[in-house]
Amino acid sequence: MKIFKNMVLFAALLVAAPISAETTSESDSTAPAPAAPATVEEIAAGTCAGCHNADGNSVIPMNPILAGQHPEYITKQLMDFKANGEEPPKRNSPVMSAMVAALSQEDMKGLGEYYAKQKANPSQAPIDEKLIEAGKVIYHGGNIENGIPACASCHGPNGSGIPPHYPAVAGQHAEYTLSQLDQFNKGDRANDNAVMQQVVSRMSANEKRAVSAYIATIR
């Protein structure tokens, strides 16, 4: 009788073993897969959208419109915002440095290409007509007396820029353009081989406002 009981127990163990193995196998197969890297579209709609909108058409005057910008220029700016080991970023912006910290060089290149494909919605903010006219003169003709070159010589008569070094500026928010001219003037932005520093150092405050206003109206 004891031998019979032992045989029954052994048979039960043999039957239970495959069931246990199958349960473990099913549990392993349902384990969550590693998250896939975010696509460029997801980065634009997540990380970037709060300041620039998902399509790069910022409605916040102090944040630049990125839609339609040259891809190489955007990529360079993103790379300049990122610290390189112990070296500080080439372009100073704590906010942007935090935004690009987790981006790879491939991500930055992809974002440049993504925004370049988007249709730009130019700034629609009302601006003083007299200021616009004064800015138009400086943009296309400069100020010979003060040694200020025409903005059009680098950014084009229609504001389309000359890639990869000179960005498109047509329709850009006047507030943003003025803030960048001021940063170049103060040395807070110096990632362009000192080209803009030399120009804005000769411009008066009113000339900078005028040029910024005119740029916002270029279509």
PDB file of C-alpha atoms in Angstrom:
ATOM      1  CA  MET A   1       0.000   0.000   0.000  1.00  0.00           C
ATOM      2  CA  LYS A   2       2.843   2.378   0.858  1.00  0.00           C
ATOM      3  CA  ILE A   3       4.494   1.627  -2.509  1.00  0.00           C
ATOM      4  CA  PHE A   4       1.229   2.494  -4.306  1.00  0.00           C
ATOM      5  CA  LYS A   5       0.955   5.855  -2.509  1.00  0.00           C
ATOM      6  CA  ASN A   6       4.528   6.734  -3.437  1.00  0.00           C
ATOM      7  CA  MET A   7       3.825   5.936  -7.095  1.00  0.00           C
ATOM      8  CA  VAL A   8       0.737   8.181  -7.079  1.00  0.00           C
ATOM      9  CA  LEU A   9       2.722  11.057  -5.527  1.00  0.00           C
ATOM     10  CA  PHE A  10       5.532  10.668  -8.083  1.00  0.00           C
ATOM     11  CA  ALA A  11       3.017  10.701 -10.941  1.00  0.00           C
ATOM     12  CA  ALA A  12       1.419  13.892  -9.550  1.00  0.00           C
ATOM     13  CA  LEU A  13       4.797  15.639  -9.448  1.00  0.00           C
ATOM     14  CA  LEU A  14       5.504  14.691 -13.056  1.00  0.00           C
ATOM     15  CA  VAL A  15       2.176  16.191 -14.161  1.00  0.00           C
ATOM     16  CA  ALA A  16       2.650  19.385 -12.107  1.00  0.00           C
ATOM     17  CA  ALA A  17       6.150  20.102 -13.408  1.00  0.00           C
ATOM     18  CA  PRO A  18       5.164  21.018 -17.010  1.00  0.00           C
ATOM     19  CA  ILE A  19       2.278  23.179 -15.746  1.00  0.00           C
ATOM     20  CA  SER A  20       4.679  25.165 -13.587  1.00  0.00           C
ATOM     21  CA  ALA A  21       7.081  25.555 -16.501  1.00  0.00           C
ATOM     22  CA  GLU A  22       4.301  26.763 -18.780  1.00  0.00           C
ATOM     23  CA  THR A  23       3.156  29.323 -16.182  1.00  0.00           C
ATOM     24  CA  THR A  24       6.672  30.732 -15.879  1.00  0.00           C
ATOM     25  CA  SER A  25       7.017  30.897 -19.654  1.00  0.00           C
ATOM     26  CA  GLU A  26       3.723  32.776 -20.015  1.00  0.00           C
ATOM     27  CA  SER A  27       4.764  35.243 -17.284  1.00  0.00           C
ATOM     28  CA  ASP A  28       8.075  35.967 -19.043  1.00  0.00           C
ATOM     29  CA  SER A  29       6.348  36.523 -22.391  1.00  0.00           C
ATOM     30  CA  THR A  30       4.096  39.227 -20.939  1.00  0.00           C
ATOM     31  CA  ALA A  31       6.953  41.258 -19.411  1.00  0.00           C
ATOM     32  CA  PRO A  32       6.928  44.880 -20.726  1.00  0.00           C
ATOM     33  CA  ALA A  33       9.361  45.545 -23.566  1.00  0.00           C
ATOM     34  CA  PRO A  34      11.892  48.388 -23.201  1.00  0.00           C
ATOM     35  CA  ALA A  35      10.493  51.760 -24.286  1.00  0.00           C
ATOM     36  CA  ALA A  36      11.450  52.749 -27.820  1.00  0.00           C
ATOM     37  CA  PRO A  37      13.413  55.991 -28.255  1.00  0.00           C
ATOM     38  CA  ALA A  38      11.185  59.013 -28.831  1.00  0.00           C
ATOM     39  CA  THR A  39      10.748  60.042 -32.451  1.00  0.00           C
ATOM     40  CA  VAL A  40      11.568  63.563 -33.623  1.00  0.00           C
ATOM     41  CA  GLU A  41       7.837  64.271 -33.872  1.00  0.00           C
ATOM     42  CA  GLU A  42       7.327  63.127 -30.282  1.00  0.00           C
ATOM     43  CA  ILE A  43      10.194  65.315 -29.046  1.00  0.00           C
ATOM     44  CA  ALA A  44       8.773  68.325 -30.882  1.00  0.00           C
ATOM     45  CA  ALA A  45       5.278  67.672 -29.536  1.00  0.00           C
ATOM     46  CA  GLY A  46       6.547  67.084 -26.006  1.00  0.00           C
ATOM     47  CA  THR A  47       9.800  68.757 -24.973  1.00  0.00           C
ATOM     48  CA  CYS A  48       9.688  71.636 -27.487  1.00  0.00           C
ATOM     49  CA  ALA A  49       5.975  72.380 -27.842  1.00  0.00           C
ATOM     50  CA  GLY A  50       5.598  74.314 -24.601  1.00  0.00           C
ATOM     51  CA  CYS A  51       7.747  77.167 -25.923  1.00  0.00           C
ATOM     52  CA  HIS A  52       7.702  76.757 -29.710  1.00  0.00           C
ATOM     53  CA  ASN A  53       4.476  74.840 -30.451  1.00  0.00           C
ATOM     54  CA  ALA A  54       4.657  71.388 -31.986  1.00  0.00           C
ATOM     55  CA  ASP A  55       5.101  72.791 -35.506  1.00  0.00           C
ATOM     56  CA  GLY A  56       7.682  75.388 -34.481  1.00  0.00           C
ATOM     57  CA  ASN A  57       5.343  78.370 -34.819  1.00  0.00           C
ATOM     58  CA  SER A  58       5.785  79.979 -31.443  1.00  0.00           C
ATOM     59  CA  VAL A  59       3.027  82.376 -30.388  1.00  0.00           C
ATOM     60  CA  ILE A  60       5.124  83.659 -27.491  1.00  0.00           C
ATOM     61  CA  PRO A  61       6.943  86.804 -28.718  1.00  0.00           C
ATOM     62  CA  MET A  62      10.095  86.087 -26.699  1.00  0.00           C
ATOM     63  CA  ASN A  63      10.440  82.565 -28.133  1.00  0.00           C
ATOM     64  CA  PRO A  64      11.623  82.191 -31.733  1.00  0.00           C
ATOM     65  CA  ILE A  65       9.596  80.845 -34.632  1.00  0.00           C
ATOM     66  CA  LEU A  66      11.493  77.745 -35.782  1.00  0.00           C
ATOM     67  CA  ALA A  67       9.236  76.644 -38.625  1.00  0.00           C
ATOM     68  CA  GLY A  68      10.903  77.077 -42.012  1.00  0.00           C
ATOM     69  CA  GLN A  69      14.340  77.752 -40.553  1.00  0.00           C
ATOM     70  CA  HIS A  70      17.425  76.245 -42.189  1.00  0.00           C
ATOM     71  CA  PRO A  71      17.971  72.745 -40.739  1.00  0.00           C
ATOM     72  CA  GLU A  72      21.739  73.201 -40.339  1.00  0.00           C
ATOM     73  CA  TYR A  73      21.240  76.403 -38.381  1.00  0.00           C
ATOM     74  CA  ILE A  74      18.760  74.844 -35.950  1.00  0.00           C
ATOM     75  CA  THR A  75      20.994  71.810 -35.433  1.00  0.00           C
ATOM     76  CA  LYS A  76      24.008  74.023 -34.703  1.00  0.00           C
ATOM     77  CA  GLN A  77      22.094  76.120 -32.178  1.00  0.00           C
ATOM     78  CA  LEU A  78      20.835  73.014 -30.367  1.00  0.00           C
ATOM     79  CA  MET A  79      24.372  71.645 -30.216  1.00  0.00           C
ATOM     80  CA  ASP A  80      25.690  74.983 -28.939  1.00  0.00           C
ATOM     81  CA  PHE A  81      23.146  74.943 -26.097  1.00  0.00           C
ATOM     82  CA  LYS A  82      24.469  71.574 -24.884  1.00  0.00           C
ATOM     83  CA  ALA A  83      27.390  71.308 -22.479  1.00  0.00           C
ATOM     84  CA  ASN A  84      30.298  69.170 -23.637  1.00  0.00           C
ATOM     85  CA  GLY A  85      31.666  67.331 -20.629  1.00  0.00           C
ATOM     86  CA  GLU A  86      33.274  69.917 -18.361  1.00  0.00           C
ATOM     87  CA  GLU A  87      33.046  72.616 -21.041  1.00  0.00           C
ATOM     88  CA  PRO A  88      30.101  75.026 -20.713  1.00  0.00           C
ATOM     89  CA  PRO A  89      27.660  75.452 -23.612  1.00  0.00           C
ATOM     90  CA  LYS A  90      28.770  77.757 -26.411  1.00  0.00           C
ATOM     91  CA  ARG A  91      25.406  79.521 -26.247  1.00  0.00           C
ATOM     92  CA  ASN A  92      24.195  80.623 -22.841  1.00  0.00           C
ATOM     93  CA  SER A  93      20.624  79.664 -21.923  1.00  0.00           C
ATOM     94  CA  PRO A  94      19.939  77.617 -18.762  1.00  0.00           C
ATOM     95  CA  VAL A  95      16.442  76.798 -20.045  1.00  0.00           C
ATOM     96  CA  MET A  96      17.591  75.505 -23.422  1.00  0.00           C
ATOM     97  CA  SER A  97      20.587  73.715 -21.930  1.00  0.00           C
ATOM     98  CA  ALA A  98      18.186  71.737 -19.762  1.00  0.00           C
ATOM     99  CA  MET A  99      15.955  70.979 -22.756  1.00  0.00           C
ATOM    100  CA  VAL A 100      18.775  69.588 -24.924  1.00  0.00           C
ATOM    101  CA  ALA A 101      20.634  67.721 -22.170  1.00  0.00           C
ATOM    102  CA  ALA A 102      19.046  64.375 -23.072  1.00  0.00           C
ATOM    103  CA  LEU A 103      19.112  64.880 -26.848  1.00  0.00           C
ATOM    104  CA  SER A 104      21.609  63.040 -29.017  1.00  0.00           C
ATOM    105  CA  GLN A 105      23.308  64.623 -32.014  1.00  0.00           C
ATOM    106  CA  GLU A 106      21.017  62.534 -34.201  1.00  0.00           C
ATOM    107  CA  ASP A 107      17.973  63.945 -32.355  1.00  0.00           C
ATOM    108  CA  MET A 108      19.200  67.492 -32.947  1.00  0.00           C
ATOM    109  CA  LYS A 109      19.777  66.874 -36.631  1.00  0.00           C
ATOM    110  CA  GLY A 110      16.335  65.323 -36.904  1.00  0.00           C
ATOM    111  CA  LEU A 111      14.716  68.299 -35.187  1.00  0.00           C
ATOM    112  CA  GLY A 112      16.462  70.682 -37.571  1.00  0.00           C
ATOM    113  CA  GLU A 113      15.111  68.757 -40.542  1.00  0.00           C
ATOM    114  CA  TYR A 114      11.649  68.509 -38.966  1.00  0.00           C
ATOM    115  CA  TYR A 115      11.246  72.239 -38.299  1.00  0.00           C
ATOM    116  CA  ALA A 116      12.674  73.163 -41.704  1.00  0.00           C
ATOM    117  CA  LYS A 117       9.772  71.280 -43.325  1.00  0.00           C
ATOM    118  CA  GLN A 118       7.089  73.104 -41.348  1.00  0.00           C
ATOM    119  CA  LYS A 119       5.297  76.091 -42.860  1.00  0.00           C
ATOM    120  CA  ALA A 120       6.106  79.279 -40.988  1.00  0.00           C
ATOM    121  CA  ASN A 121       3.363  81.529 -39.628  1.00  0.00           C
ATOM    122  CA  PRO A 122       4.979  84.989 -39.479  1.00  0.00           C
ATOM    123  CA  SER A 123       4.545  87.299 -36.525  1.00  0.00           C
ATOM    124  CA  GLN A 124       1.261  89.214 -36.640  1.00  0.00           C
ATOM    125  CA  ALA A 125       1.895  91.667 -33.816  1.00  0.00           C
ATOM    126  CA  PRO A 126       1.036  95.297 -34.695  1.00  0.00           C
ATOM    127  CA  ILE A 127       4.110  97.537 -34.889  1.00  0.00           C
ATOM    128  CA  ASP A 128       4.575 101.284 -35.263  1.00  0.00           C
ATOM    129  CA  GLU A 129       4.750 102.195 -38.973  1.00  0.00           C
ATOM    130  CA  LYS A 130       7.449 104.855 -38.515  1.00  0.00           C
ATOM    131  CA  LEU A 131       9.622 102.328 -36.707  1.00  0.00           C
ATOM    132  CA  ILE A 132       9.133  99.864 -39.543  1.00  0.00           C
ATOM    133  CA  GLU A 133      10.173 102.421 -42.154  1.00  0.00           C
ATOM    134  CA  ALA A 134      13.318 103.315 -40.222  1.00  0.00           C
ATOM    135  CA  GLY A 135      14.176  99.634 -39.871  1.00  0.00           C
ATOM    136  CA  LYS A 136      13.648  99.031 -43.584  1.00  0.00           C
ATOM    137  CA  VAL A 137      16.288 101.630 -44.445  1.00  0.00           C
ATOM    138  CA  ILE A 138      18.861 100.036 -42.115  1.00  0.00           C
ATOM    139  CA  TYR A 139      18.011  96.459 -43.124  1.00  0.00           C
ATOM    140  CA  HIS A 140      18.512  97.124 -46.835  1.00  0.00           C
ATOM    141  CA  GLY A 141      21.048  99.950 -46.763  1.00  0.00           C
ATOM    142  CA  GLY A 142      22.766  99.909 -43.387  1.00  0.00           C
ATOM    143  CA  ASN A 143      24.146 103.090 -41.888  1.00  0.00           C
ATOM    144  CA  ILE A 144      27.313 104.165 -43.710  1.00  0.00           C
ATOM    145  CA  GLU A 145      28.037 106.960 -41.259  1.00  0.00           C
ATOM    146  CA  ASN A 146      28.296 104.542 -38.336  1.00  0.00           C
ATOM    147  CA  GLY A 147      29.767 101.655 -40.318  1.00  0.00           C
ATOM    148  CA  ILE A 148      26.670  99.478 -40.001  1.00  0.00           C
ATOM    149  CA  PRO A 149      26.359  97.042 -42.938  1.00  0.00           C
ATOM    150  CA  ALA A 150      22.999  96.214 -44.477  1.00  0.00           C
ATOM    151  CA  CYS A 151      21.333  93.282 -42.746  1.00  0.00           C
ATOM    152  CA  ALA A 152      20.285  92.068 -46.200  1.00  0.00           C
ATOM    153  CA  SER A 153      23.909  91.362 -47.100  1.00  0.00           C
ATOM    154  CA  CYS A 154      23.878  88.309 -44.809  1.00  0.00           C
ATOM    155  CA  HIS A 155      20.184  87.558 -44.315  1.00  0.00           C
ATOM    156  CA  GLY A 156      19.022  88.287 -47.858  1.00  0.00           C
ATOM    157  CA  PRO A 157      16.738  91.050 -49.162  1.00  0.00           C
ATOM    158  CA  ASN A 158      13.695  88.901 -48.389  1.00  0.00           C
ATOM    159  CA  GLY A 159      15.001  87.670 -45.024  1.00  0.00           C
ATOM    160  CA  SER A 160      15.565  84.097 -46.218  1.00  0.00           C
ATOM    161  CA  GLY A 161      19.119  83.928 -44.880  1.00  0.00           C
ATOM    162  CA  ILE A 162      22.138  82.164 -46.333  1.00  0.00           C
ATOM    163  CA  PRO A 163      22.557  78.617 -44.996  1.00  0.00           C
ATOM    164  CA  PRO A 164      24.161  77.270 -43.009  1.00  0.00           C
ATOM    165  CA  HIS A 165      25.617  80.252 -41.125  1.00  0.00           C
ATOM    166  CA  TYR A 166      23.059  83.017 -41.608  1.00  0.00           C
ATOM    167  CA  PRO A 167      19.523  82.223 -40.451  1.00  0.00           C
ATOM    168  CA  ALA A 168      16.251  83.134 -42.077  1.00  0.00           C
ATOM    169  CA  VAL A 169      14.764  86.075 -40.179  1.00  0.00           C
ATOM    170  CA  ALA A 170      11.643  86.990 -42.168  1.00  0.00           C
ATOM    171  CA  GLY A 171       8.559  87.202 -39.974  1.00  0.00           C
ATOM    172  CA  GLN A 172      10.437  86.535 -36.757  1.00  0.00           C
ATOM    173  CA  HIS A 173       8.957  88.032 -33.575  1.00  0.00           C
ATOM    174  CA  ALA A 174      10.324  91.548 -33.064  1.00  0.00           C
ATOM    175  CA  GLU A 175      10.724  90.937 -29.334  1.00  0.00           C
ATOM    176  CA  TYR A 176      12.855  87.858 -29.903  1.00  0.00           C
ATOM    177  CA  THR A 177      15.037  89.507 -32.557  1.00  0.00           C
ATOM    178  CA  LEU A 178      15.636  92.518 -30.310  1.00  0.00           C
ATOM    179  CA  SER A 179      16.537  90.263 -27.369  1.00  0.00           C
ATOM    180  CA  GLN A 180      19.151  88.482 -29.498  1.00  0.00           C
ATOM    181  CA  LEU A 181      20.654  91.760 -30.750  1.00  0.00           C
ATOM    182  CA  ASP A 182      20.958  92.866 -27.127  1.00  0.00           C
ATOM    183  CA  GLN A 183      22.567  89.567 -26.138  1.00  0.00           C
ATOM    184  CA  PHE A 184      25.108  89.862 -28.941  1.00  0.00           C
ATOM    185  CA  ASN A 185      25.814  93.433 -27.878  1.00  0.00           C
ATOM    186  CA  LYS A 186      26.394  92.485 -24.235  1.00  0.00           C
ATOM    187  CA  GLY A 187      28.430  89.400 -25.107  1.00  0.00           C
ATOM    188  CA  ASP A 188      25.853  87.060 -23.555  1.00  0.00           C
ATOM    189  CA  ARG A 189      25.592  85.366 -26.936  1.00  0.00           C
ATOM    190  CA  ALA A 190      28.870  84.716 -28.725  1.00  0.00           C
ATOM    191  CA  ASN A 191      28.499  81.598 -30.846  1.00  0.00           C
ATOM    192  CA  ASP A 192      28.833  83.188 -34.292  1.00  0.00           C
ATOM    193  CA  ASN A 193      32.555  83.986 -34.510  1.00  0.00           C
ATOM    194  CA  ALA A 194      31.889  87.563 -33.347  1.00  0.00           C
ATOM    195  CA  VAL A 195      30.186  88.596 -36.604  1.00  0.00           C
ATOM    196  CA  MET A 196      27.043  89.968 -34.956  1.00  0.00           C
ATOM    197  CA  GLN A 197      28.945  91.512 -32.056  1.00  0.00           C
ATOM    198  CA  GLN A 198      30.811  93.758 -34.475  1.00  0.00           C
ATOM    199  CA  VAL A 199      27.590  94.849 -36.155  1.00  0.00           C
ATOM    200  CA  VAL A 200      25.385  95.534 -33.136  1.00  0.00           C
ATOM    201  CA  SER A 201      28.147  97.336 -31.244  1.00  0.00           C
ATOM    202  CA  ARG A 202      27.685 100.175 -33.765  1.00  0.00           C
ATOM    203  CA  MET A 203      23.897 100.263 -33.565  1.00  0.00           C
ATOM    204  CA  SER A 204      21.881 102.547 -31.322  1.00  0.00           C
ATOM    205  CA  ALA A 205      19.046 101.184 -29.193  1.00  0.00           C
ATOM    206  CA  ASN A 206      16.504 102.760 -31.541  1.00  0.00           C
ATOM    207  CA  GLU A 207      18.170 101.238 -34.619  1.00  0.00           C
ATOM    208  CA  LYS A 208      17.994  97.784 -33.054  1.00  0.00           C
ATOM    209  CA  ARG A 209      14.300  98.250 -32.265  1.00  0.00           C
ATOM    210  CA  ALA A 210      13.625  99.526 -35.774  1.00  0.00           C
ATOM    211  CA  VAL A 211      15.379  96.637 -37.515  1.00  0.00           C
ATOM    212  CA  SER A 212      13.611  94.122 -35.279  1.00  0.00           C
ATOM    213  CA  ALA A 213      10.262  95.693 -36.108  1.00  0.00           C
ATOM    214  CA  TYR A 214      10.911  95.632 -39.845  1.00  0.00           C
ATOM    215  CA  ILE A 215      12.107  92.015 -39.811  1.00  0.00           C
ATOM    216  CA  ALA A 216       8.789  90.976 -38.254  1.00  0.00           C
ATOM    217  CA  THR A 217       6.965  92.385 -41.289  1.00  0.00           C
ATOM    218  CA  ILE A 218       9.055  90.737 -44.031  1.00  0.00           C
ATOM    219  CA  ARG A 219       7.070  88.181 -45.976  1.00  0.00           C
TER     220      ARG A 219
END
